[in-house]
Amino acid sequence: MKQPDIIDKVAMAFSAALMLVGIVGLGIVEIIAGKPYGAAPLTNEAGEVIATPAVDPTLRTGLVILGLLVLAVWGLYRMASTEPAEGDARREVTAD
């Protein structure tokens, strides 16, 4: 198995940071800001908006999706850059 190089470490750290900021960091901001904790604005019986979330839910979702995309691109890079091991010699087998 190939040891992680600098590209692997940067990709893993960057994607983890994006997802942690999107989930944990902005979640803590929402808790500190107070209610409402949901993604949708609160309305009264007349339909007027009385409270909105402190952080836009599309921003949080975008950070998490960007982190997942970085992981996907890194995975494709690893698949393309991995060389076969020494014991993985390909040989042709003929059927009888």
C-alpha atoms as one frame of an Amber mdcrd trajectory, in Angstrom:
protein
   0.000   0.000   0.000   1.262   3.428  -0.915   2.201   5.714   1.952   0.360
   9.053   2.048   2.313  11.850   0.404   1.847  15.604   0.761  -1.044  15.715
  -1.745  -2.903  13.036   0.207  -2.410  14.825   3.515  -3.487  18.201   2.111
  -6.591  16.748   0.451  -7.658  14.885   3.585  -7.030  17.893   5.837  -8.795
  20.347   3.509 -11.879  18.167   3.062 -12.049  17.419   6.789 -11.742  21.128
   7.590 -14.532  22.033   5.160 -16.876  19.419   6.580 -16.044  20.247  10.206
 -16.614  23.953   9.633 -19.882  23.252   7.821 -21.248  20.804  10.376 -19.656
  21.542  13.743 -18.405  25.112  13.445 -21.521  26.669  11.983 -23.670  24.420
  14.186 -22.033  25.964  17.234 -22.674  29.422  15.769 -26.364  28.487  15.416
 -26.532  27.286  19.022 -24.836  30.444  20.331 -27.163  32.649  18.252 -30.179
  31.016  19.920 -33.450  29.726  18.564 -34.523  28.818  15.888 -32.212  25.877
  15.332 -33.983  24.637  12.193 -33.110  25.426   8.616 -36.437  27.100   7.820
 -37.461  30.529   9.090 -40.160  30.622  11.788 -43.444  32.285  10.957 -46.401
  33.321  13.055 -50.052  32.515  12.304 -50.294  35.474   9.940 -47.383  34.165
   7.857 -44.921  36.850   8.891 -41.325  35.738   9.389 -40.485  36.183  13.053
 -37.072  34.457  13.207 -34.484  33.206  10.718 -31.435  30.990  11.171 -28.163
  32.813  11.904 -26.284  31.006   9.104 -27.824  30.323   5.724 -28.449  26.562
   5.384 -27.223  26.612   1.777 -23.836  27.842   3.002 -23.561  24.973   5.479
 -24.669  22.436   2.887 -22.303  23.901   0.313 -19.310  23.546   2.630 -20.113
  19.907   3.358 -20.679  19.091  -0.325 -17.436  20.851  -1.261 -15.614  18.745
   1.323 -17.113  15.589  -0.162 -16.157  16.695  -3.675 -12.562  17.244  -2.570
 -12.551  13.698  -1.165 -13.989  12.333  -4.423 -11.384  14.108  -6.553  -8.654
  12.896  -4.206  -9.976   9.336  -4.513  -9.883   9.567  -8.314  -6.324  10.886
  -8.108  -5.317   7.958  -5.888  -6.876   5.466  -8.289  -5.088   7.012 -11.259
  -1.705   7.341  -9.567  -1.478   3.951  -7.867   0.943   1.541  -9.467   0.369
  -2.212  -9.281   2.269  -4.039  -6.557   5.166  -6.322  -7.441   3.129  -9.489
  -6.882   0.281  -8.331  -9.137   1.723  -9.677 -12.379  -0.953  -9.991 -15.060
  -1.004 -13.223 -16.972  -3.223 -14.523 -19.682  -5.131 -17.744 -19.056  -6.653
 -19.715 -21.919  -9.814 -21.748 -21.494  -9.866 -25.420 -22.482
